[in-house]
Short mmCIF file of C-alpha atoms in Angstrom, two decimals:
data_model
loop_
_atom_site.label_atom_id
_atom_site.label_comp_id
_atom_site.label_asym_id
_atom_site.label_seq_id
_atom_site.Cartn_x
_atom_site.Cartn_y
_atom_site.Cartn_z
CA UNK A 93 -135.23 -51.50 -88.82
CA UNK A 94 -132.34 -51.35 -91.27
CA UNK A 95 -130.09 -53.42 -88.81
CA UNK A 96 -132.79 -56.03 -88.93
CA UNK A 97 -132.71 -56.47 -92.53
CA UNK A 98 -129.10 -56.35 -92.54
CA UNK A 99 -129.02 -59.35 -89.87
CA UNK A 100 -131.72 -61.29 -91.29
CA UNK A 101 -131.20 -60.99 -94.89
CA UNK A 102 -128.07 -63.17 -95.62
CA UNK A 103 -130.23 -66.13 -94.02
CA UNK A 104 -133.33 -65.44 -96.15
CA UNK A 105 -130.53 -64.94 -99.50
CA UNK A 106 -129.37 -68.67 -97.99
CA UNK A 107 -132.62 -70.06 -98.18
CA UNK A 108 -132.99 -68.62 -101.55
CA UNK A 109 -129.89 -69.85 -102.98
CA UNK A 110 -130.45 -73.28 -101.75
CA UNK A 111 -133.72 -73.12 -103.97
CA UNK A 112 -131.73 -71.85 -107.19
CA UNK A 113 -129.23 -75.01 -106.68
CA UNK A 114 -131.86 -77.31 -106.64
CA UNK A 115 -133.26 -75.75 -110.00
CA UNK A 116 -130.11 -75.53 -111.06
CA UNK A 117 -129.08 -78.79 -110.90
CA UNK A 118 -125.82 -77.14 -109.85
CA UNK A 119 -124.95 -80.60 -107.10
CA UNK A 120 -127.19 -83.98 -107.60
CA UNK A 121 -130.50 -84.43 -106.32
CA UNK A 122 -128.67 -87.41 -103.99
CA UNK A 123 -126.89 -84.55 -102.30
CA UNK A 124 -129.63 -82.85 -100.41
CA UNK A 125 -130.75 -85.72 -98.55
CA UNK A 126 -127.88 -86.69 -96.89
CA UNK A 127 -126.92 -82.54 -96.34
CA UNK A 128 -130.47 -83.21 -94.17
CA UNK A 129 -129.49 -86.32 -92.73
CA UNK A 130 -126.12 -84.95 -92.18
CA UNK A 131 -127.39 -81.32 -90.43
CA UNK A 132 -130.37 -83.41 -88.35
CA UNK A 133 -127.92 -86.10 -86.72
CA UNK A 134 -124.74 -84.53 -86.63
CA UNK A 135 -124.03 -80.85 -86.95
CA UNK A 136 -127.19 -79.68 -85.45
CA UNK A 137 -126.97 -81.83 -82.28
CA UNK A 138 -123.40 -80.49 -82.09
CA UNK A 139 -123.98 -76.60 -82.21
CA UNK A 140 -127.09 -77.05 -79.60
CA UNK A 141 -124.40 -79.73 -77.37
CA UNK A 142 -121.96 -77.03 -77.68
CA UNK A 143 -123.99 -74.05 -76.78
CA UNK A 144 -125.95 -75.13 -73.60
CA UNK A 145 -122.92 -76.77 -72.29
CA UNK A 146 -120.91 -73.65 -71.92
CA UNK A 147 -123.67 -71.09 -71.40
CA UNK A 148 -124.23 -69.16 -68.56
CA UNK A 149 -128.18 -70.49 -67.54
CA UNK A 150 -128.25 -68.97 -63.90
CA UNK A 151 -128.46 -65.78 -66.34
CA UNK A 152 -131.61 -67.04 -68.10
CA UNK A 153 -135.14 -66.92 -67.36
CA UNK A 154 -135.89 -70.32 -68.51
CA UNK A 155 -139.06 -70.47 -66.54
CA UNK A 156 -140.89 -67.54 -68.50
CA UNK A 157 -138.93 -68.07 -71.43
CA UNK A 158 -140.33 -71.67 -72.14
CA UNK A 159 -143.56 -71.43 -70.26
CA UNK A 160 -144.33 -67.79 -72.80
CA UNK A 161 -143.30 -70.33 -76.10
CA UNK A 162 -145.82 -73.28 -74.77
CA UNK A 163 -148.14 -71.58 -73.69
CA UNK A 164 -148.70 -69.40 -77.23
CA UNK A 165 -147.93 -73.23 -79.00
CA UNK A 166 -150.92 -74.25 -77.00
CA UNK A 167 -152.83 -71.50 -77.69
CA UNK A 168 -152.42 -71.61 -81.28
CA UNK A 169 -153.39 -75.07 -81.67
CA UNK A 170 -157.14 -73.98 -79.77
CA UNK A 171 -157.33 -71.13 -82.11
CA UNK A 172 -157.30 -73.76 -85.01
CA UNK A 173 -159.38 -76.30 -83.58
CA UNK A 174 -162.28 -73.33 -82.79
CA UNK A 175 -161.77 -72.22 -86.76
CA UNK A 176 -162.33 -76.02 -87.81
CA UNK A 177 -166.33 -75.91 -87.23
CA UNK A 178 -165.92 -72.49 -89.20
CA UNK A 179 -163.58 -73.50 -92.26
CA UNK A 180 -165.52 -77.15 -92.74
CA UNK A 181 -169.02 -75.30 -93.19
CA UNK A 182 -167.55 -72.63 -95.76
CA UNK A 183 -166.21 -75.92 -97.75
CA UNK A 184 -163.13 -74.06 -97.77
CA UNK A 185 -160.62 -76.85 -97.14
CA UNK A 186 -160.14 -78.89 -100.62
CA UNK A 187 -160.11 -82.55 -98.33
CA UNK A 188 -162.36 -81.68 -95.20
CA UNK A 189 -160.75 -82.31 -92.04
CA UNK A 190 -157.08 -83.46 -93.51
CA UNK A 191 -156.64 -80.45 -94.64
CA UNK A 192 -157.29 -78.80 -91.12
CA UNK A 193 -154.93 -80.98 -90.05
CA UNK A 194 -152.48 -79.44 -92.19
CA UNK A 195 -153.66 -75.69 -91.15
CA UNK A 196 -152.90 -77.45 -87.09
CA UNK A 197 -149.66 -78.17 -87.87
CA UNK A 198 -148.58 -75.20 -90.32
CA UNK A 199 -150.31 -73.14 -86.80
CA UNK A 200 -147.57 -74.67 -84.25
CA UNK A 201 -144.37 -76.32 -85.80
CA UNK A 202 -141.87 -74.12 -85.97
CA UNK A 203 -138.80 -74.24 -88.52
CA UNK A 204 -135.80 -74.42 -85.87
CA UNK A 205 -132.88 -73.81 -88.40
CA UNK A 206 -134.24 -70.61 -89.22
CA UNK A 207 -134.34 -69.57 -85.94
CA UNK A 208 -131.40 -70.52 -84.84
CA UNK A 209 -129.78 -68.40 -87.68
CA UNK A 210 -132.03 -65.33 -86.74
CA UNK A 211 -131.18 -65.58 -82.98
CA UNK A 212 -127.62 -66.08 -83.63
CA UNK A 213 -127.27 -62.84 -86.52
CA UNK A 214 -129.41 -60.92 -83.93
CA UNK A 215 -128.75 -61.72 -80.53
CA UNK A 216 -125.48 -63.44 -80.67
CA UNK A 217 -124.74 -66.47 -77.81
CA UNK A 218 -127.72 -65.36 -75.39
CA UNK A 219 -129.90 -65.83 -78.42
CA UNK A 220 -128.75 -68.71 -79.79
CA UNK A 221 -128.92 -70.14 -75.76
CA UNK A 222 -132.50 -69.16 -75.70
CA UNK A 223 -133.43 -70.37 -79.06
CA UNK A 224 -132.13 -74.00 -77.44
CA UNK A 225 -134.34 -73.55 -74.65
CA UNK A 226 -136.86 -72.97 -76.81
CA UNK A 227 -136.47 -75.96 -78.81
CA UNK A 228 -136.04 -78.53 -75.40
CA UNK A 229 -139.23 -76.58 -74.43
CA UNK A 230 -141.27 -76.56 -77.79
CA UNK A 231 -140.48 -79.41 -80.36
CA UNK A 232 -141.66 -82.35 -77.82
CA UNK A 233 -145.33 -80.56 -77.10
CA UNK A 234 -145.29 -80.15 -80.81
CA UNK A 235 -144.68 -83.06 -81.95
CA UNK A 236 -147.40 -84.41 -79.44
CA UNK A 237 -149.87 -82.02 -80.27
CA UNK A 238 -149.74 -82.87 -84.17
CA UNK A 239 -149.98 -86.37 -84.06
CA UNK A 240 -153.24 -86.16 -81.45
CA UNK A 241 -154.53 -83.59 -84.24
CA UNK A 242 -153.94 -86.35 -87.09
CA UNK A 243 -155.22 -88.45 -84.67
CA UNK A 244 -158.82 -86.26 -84.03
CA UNK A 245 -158.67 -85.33 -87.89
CA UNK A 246 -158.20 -88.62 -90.10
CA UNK A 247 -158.76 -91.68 -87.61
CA UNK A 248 -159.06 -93.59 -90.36
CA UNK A 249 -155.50 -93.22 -91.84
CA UNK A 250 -154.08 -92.60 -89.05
CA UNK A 251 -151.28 -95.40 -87.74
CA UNK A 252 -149.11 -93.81 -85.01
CA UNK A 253 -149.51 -94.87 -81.42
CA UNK A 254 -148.69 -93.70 -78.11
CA UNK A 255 -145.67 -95.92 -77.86
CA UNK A 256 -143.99 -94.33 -81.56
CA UNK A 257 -144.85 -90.70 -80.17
CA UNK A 258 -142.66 -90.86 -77.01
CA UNK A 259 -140.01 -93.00 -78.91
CA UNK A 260 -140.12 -90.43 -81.47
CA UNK A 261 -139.23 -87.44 -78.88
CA UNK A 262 -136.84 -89.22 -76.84
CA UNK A 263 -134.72 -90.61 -80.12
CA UNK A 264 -134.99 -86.77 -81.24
CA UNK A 265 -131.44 -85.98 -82.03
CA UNK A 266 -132.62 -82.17 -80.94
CA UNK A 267 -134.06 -83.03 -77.66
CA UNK A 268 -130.71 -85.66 -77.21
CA UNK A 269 -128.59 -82.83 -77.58
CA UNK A 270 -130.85 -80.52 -75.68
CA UNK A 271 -130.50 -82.38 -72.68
CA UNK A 272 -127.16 -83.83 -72.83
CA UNK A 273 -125.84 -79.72 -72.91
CA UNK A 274 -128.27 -79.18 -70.10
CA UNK A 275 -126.69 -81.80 -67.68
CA UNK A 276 -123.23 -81.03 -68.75
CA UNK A 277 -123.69 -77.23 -67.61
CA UNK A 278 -125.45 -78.05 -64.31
CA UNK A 279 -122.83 -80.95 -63.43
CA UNK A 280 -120.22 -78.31 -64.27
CA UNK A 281 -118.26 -80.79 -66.89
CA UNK A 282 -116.00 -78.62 -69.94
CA UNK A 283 -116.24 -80.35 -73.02
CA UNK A 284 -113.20 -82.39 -73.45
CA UNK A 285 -110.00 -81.62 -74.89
CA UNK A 286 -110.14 -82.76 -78.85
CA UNK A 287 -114.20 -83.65 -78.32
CA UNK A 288 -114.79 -80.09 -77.11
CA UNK A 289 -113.22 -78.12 -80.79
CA UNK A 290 -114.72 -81.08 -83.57
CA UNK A 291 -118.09 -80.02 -81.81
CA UNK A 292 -117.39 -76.07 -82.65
CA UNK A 293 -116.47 -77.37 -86.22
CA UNK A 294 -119.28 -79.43 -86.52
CA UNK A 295 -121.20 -76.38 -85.23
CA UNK A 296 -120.12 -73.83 -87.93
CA UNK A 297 -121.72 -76.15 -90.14
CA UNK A 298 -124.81 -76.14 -88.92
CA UNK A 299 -126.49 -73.44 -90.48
CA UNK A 300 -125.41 -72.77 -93.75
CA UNK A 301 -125.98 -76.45 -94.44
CA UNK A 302 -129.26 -76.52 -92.84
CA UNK A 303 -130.48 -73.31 -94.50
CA UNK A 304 -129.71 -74.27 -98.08
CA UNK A 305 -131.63 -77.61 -97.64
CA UNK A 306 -134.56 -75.28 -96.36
CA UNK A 307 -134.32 -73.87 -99.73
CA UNK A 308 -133.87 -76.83 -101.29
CA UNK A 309 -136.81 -78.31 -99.88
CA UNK A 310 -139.29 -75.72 -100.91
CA UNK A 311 -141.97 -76.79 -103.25
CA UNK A 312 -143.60 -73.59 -105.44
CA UNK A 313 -145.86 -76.23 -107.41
CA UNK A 314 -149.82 -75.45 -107.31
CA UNK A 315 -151.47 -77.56 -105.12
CA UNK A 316 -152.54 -80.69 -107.04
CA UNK A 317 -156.53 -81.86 -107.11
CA UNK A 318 -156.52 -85.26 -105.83
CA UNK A 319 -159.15 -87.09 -103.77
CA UNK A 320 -156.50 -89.03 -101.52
CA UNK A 321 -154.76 -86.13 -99.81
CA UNK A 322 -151.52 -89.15 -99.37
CA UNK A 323 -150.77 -88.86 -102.51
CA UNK A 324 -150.08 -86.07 -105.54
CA UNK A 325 -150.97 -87.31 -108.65
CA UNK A 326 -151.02 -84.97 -112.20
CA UNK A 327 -153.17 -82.23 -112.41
CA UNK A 328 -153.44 -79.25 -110.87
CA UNK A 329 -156.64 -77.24 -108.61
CA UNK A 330 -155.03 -73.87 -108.33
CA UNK A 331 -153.92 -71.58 -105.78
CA UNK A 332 -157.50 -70.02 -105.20
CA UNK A 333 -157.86 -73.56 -103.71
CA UNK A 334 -155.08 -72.69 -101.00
CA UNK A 335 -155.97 -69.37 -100.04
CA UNK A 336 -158.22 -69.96 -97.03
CA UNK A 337 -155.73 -72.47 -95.54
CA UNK A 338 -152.58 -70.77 -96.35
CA UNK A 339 -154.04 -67.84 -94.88
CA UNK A 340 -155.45 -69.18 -91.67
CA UNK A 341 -152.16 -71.03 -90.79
CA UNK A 342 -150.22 -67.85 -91.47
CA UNK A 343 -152.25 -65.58 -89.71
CA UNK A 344 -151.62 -68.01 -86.61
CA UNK A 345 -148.42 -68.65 -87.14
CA UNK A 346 -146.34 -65.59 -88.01
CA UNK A 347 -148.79 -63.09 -86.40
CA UNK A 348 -150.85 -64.24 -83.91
CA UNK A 349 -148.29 -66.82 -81.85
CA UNK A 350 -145.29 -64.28 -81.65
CA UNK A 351 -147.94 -61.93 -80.62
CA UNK A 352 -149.21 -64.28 -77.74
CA UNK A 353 -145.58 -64.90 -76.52
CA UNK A 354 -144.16 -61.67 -76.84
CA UNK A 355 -147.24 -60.32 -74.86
CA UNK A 356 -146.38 -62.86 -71.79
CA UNK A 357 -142.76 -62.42 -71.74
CA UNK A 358 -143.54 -58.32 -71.63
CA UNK A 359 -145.90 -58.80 -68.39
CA UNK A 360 -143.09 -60.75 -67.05
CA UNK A 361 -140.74 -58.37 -67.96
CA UNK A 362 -142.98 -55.56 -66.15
CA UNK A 363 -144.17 -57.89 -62.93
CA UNK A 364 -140.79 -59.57 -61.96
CA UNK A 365 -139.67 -56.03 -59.79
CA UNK A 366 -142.72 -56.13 -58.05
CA UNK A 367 -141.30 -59.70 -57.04
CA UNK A 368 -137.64 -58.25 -56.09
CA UNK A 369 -136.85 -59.75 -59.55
CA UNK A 370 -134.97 -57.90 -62.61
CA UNK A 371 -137.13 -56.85 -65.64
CA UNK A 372 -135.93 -59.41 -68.41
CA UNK A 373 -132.56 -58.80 -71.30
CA UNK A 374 -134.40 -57.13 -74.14
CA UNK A 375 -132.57 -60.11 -75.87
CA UNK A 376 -134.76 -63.01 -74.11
CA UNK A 377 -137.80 -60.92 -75.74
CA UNK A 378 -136.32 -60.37 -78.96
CA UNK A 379 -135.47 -64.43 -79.29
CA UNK A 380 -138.52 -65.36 -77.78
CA UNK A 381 -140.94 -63.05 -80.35
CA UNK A 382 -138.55 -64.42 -82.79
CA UNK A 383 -138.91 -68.03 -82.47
CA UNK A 384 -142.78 -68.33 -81.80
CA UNK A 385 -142.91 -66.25 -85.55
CA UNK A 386 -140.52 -68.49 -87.28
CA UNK A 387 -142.63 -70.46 -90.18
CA UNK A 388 -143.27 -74.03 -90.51
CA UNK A 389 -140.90 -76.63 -90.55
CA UNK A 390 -140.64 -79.22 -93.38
CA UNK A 391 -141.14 -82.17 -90.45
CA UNK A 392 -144.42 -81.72 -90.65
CA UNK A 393 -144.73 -82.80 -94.12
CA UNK A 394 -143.55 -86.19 -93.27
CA UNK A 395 -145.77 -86.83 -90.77
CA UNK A 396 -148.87 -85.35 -92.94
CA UNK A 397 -147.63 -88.23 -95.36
CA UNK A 398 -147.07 -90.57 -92.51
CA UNK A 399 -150.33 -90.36 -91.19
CA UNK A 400 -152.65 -89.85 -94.12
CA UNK A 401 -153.03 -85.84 -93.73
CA UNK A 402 -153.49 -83.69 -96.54
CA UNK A 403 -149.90 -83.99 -97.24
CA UNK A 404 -150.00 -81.63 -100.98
CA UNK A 405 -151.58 -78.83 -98.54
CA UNK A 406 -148.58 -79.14 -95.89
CA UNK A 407 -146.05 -78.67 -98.39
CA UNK A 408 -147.66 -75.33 -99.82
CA UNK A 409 -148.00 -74.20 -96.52
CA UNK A 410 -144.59 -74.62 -95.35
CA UNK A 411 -143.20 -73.23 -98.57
CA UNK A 412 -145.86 -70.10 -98.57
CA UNK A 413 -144.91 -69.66 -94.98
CA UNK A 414 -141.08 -69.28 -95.78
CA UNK A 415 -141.56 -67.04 -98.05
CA UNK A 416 -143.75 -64.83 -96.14
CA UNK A 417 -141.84 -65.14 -92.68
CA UNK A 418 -139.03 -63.15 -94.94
CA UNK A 419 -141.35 -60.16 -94.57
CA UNK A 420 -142.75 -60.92 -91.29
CA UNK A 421 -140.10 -61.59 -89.19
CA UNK A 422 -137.87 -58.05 -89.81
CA UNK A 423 -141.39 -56.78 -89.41
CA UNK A 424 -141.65 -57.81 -86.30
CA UNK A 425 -138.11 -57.62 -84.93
CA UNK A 426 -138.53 -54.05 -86.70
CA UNK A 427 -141.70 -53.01 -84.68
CA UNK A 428 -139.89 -54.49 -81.08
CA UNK A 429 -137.21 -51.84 -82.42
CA UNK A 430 -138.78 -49.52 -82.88
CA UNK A 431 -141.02 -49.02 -80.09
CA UNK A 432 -137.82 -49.53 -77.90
CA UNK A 433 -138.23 -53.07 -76.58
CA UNK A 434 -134.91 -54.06 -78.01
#
């Protein structure tokens, strides 16, 4: 458990310090948008281009590996749209059904810097390898599933068509890089000379830069009362007002999905000898459990805004769930420990 910590802490203290130089005023509030646009476009793309294009795949088992993440995404997403019926009647959600659409997408999206960071510190290259499976496997059924659920939630407001969806995941600088690694390790192509090392630097920046503007970007104001969840005028409802959401999309999020997918990859684990296969690297597990508990990412804030969702709501949630997943995730790379999965 103690080798957890130690791995994952200096990525949580990362987070944290991003938030006290925002506070601080210690760089410009100009700075942290391009360090976003910067670590989105650029270095990000690079250390996933980098990584596929050089790992060993044949090693991998991609098929369980991305069919154990989607199917806990999709999973997830039914658990919240059961609870809807549930959390409406108890008048529990401050704006009705925009809210829920906030609890949908704080139940699926996952934060991908952090676990990139938490795959790398803990697994080394076969995690961060995984973790970009994960992501070519993940972030386009996410991004399709919470823009149907703004959709279903707040037709009224919403704008986004089919057309801006798939333009949306194929312009993805993630899912760019994603495949563009893919198809350079299955053609067999090195990186070339001079293009091949500014990637790696490009790489090293990935993280740190992408962590602190996690940081940066967390929001620990109360949730403001407003009766246009677009918008976040003065005045404040409380945080009694968030409980029932913050909790719900929690729950899902950092307990039950890593739950789901860890329990899929462990029957694959135990049924691929019966198959002549080779129980799975404790490490695919590990990464796996790792990325379907990884909190919300700050994405879906912009589309809550985008698409007239109970954007206030979103932001609590994703900063709530940050904080929290700093608890939950050694927890449950601790418990995979210590009952000898790792």
């Amino acid at each position: 458990m103690i080798e957890v910590v130690y791995a994952l802490g200096p990525i949580f203290l990362l987070i944290l310090l991003g938030q006290g130089l925002k506070r601080s005023s210690f760089v410009g509030d100009g700075f942290w948008p391009a360090a976003e646009k910067i670590t989105y476009f650029i270095t990000f793309p690079s250390l996933l281009i980098g990584n596929l294009a050089r790992a060993d795949l044949g090693s991998v088992a991609w098929g369980w590996i991305a069919g154990s993440v989607i199917f806990a995404t999709l999973l997830s997403g039914f658990v919240v749209i059961l609870l809807e019926r549930s959390l409406l009647k108890s008048q529990s959600l401050p704006h009705g059904r925009a809210t829920t659409s906030s609890v949908f997408q704080g139940a699926v999206r996952p934060n991908t810097y952090v676990g990139l960071a938490g795959a790398a510190a803990l697994f080394g290259q076969t995690g961060t390898t995984i973790t970009a499976l994960c992501i070519a496997a993940t972030v386009p059924l996410v991004n399709v599933m919470a823009v149907a659920a703004l959709t279903r939630m707040v037709p009224r407001r919403s704008s986004v068509g089919v057309g801006a969806i798939l333009l949306g995941i194929v312009k993805n600088p993630m899912i760019i890089a994603c495949a563009l690694g893919i198809a350079l390790n299955i053609a067999g192509w090195p990186l070339p000379p001079v293009i091949g090392p500014l990637i790696d630097i490009l790489a090293r920046a990935a993280l740190p830069v992408g962590l602190l503007a996690v940081g940066a970007g967390l929001s620990l104001k109360v949730y403001p009362a407003t009766d246009d969840p677009a918008t976040a005028p003065q005045g404040q409802r409380g945080f009694r007002a968030v409980m029932t959401p913050l909790f719900c999309s929690g729950v899902i999020k950092l307990g039950i999905l890593p739950l789901i997918a860890g329990f899929v990859m462990l029957l694959a684990s135990i049924t691929a000898p019966l198959f002549g296969g080779s129980p799975l690297d404790p490490a695919a597990l590990g990464t796996v459990v790792l990325w379907a508990g990884l909190p919300c990412a700050a994405s879906a804030y912009v589309l809550a805004r985008q698409m007239g969702g109970d954007a206030p709501m979103m932001a609590a949630i994703i900063t709530w769930q940050t904080l929290a997943a700093m608890i939950t995730l050694p927890l449950l790379m601790g418990l995979l420990h210590g009952v000898g999965l790792l």
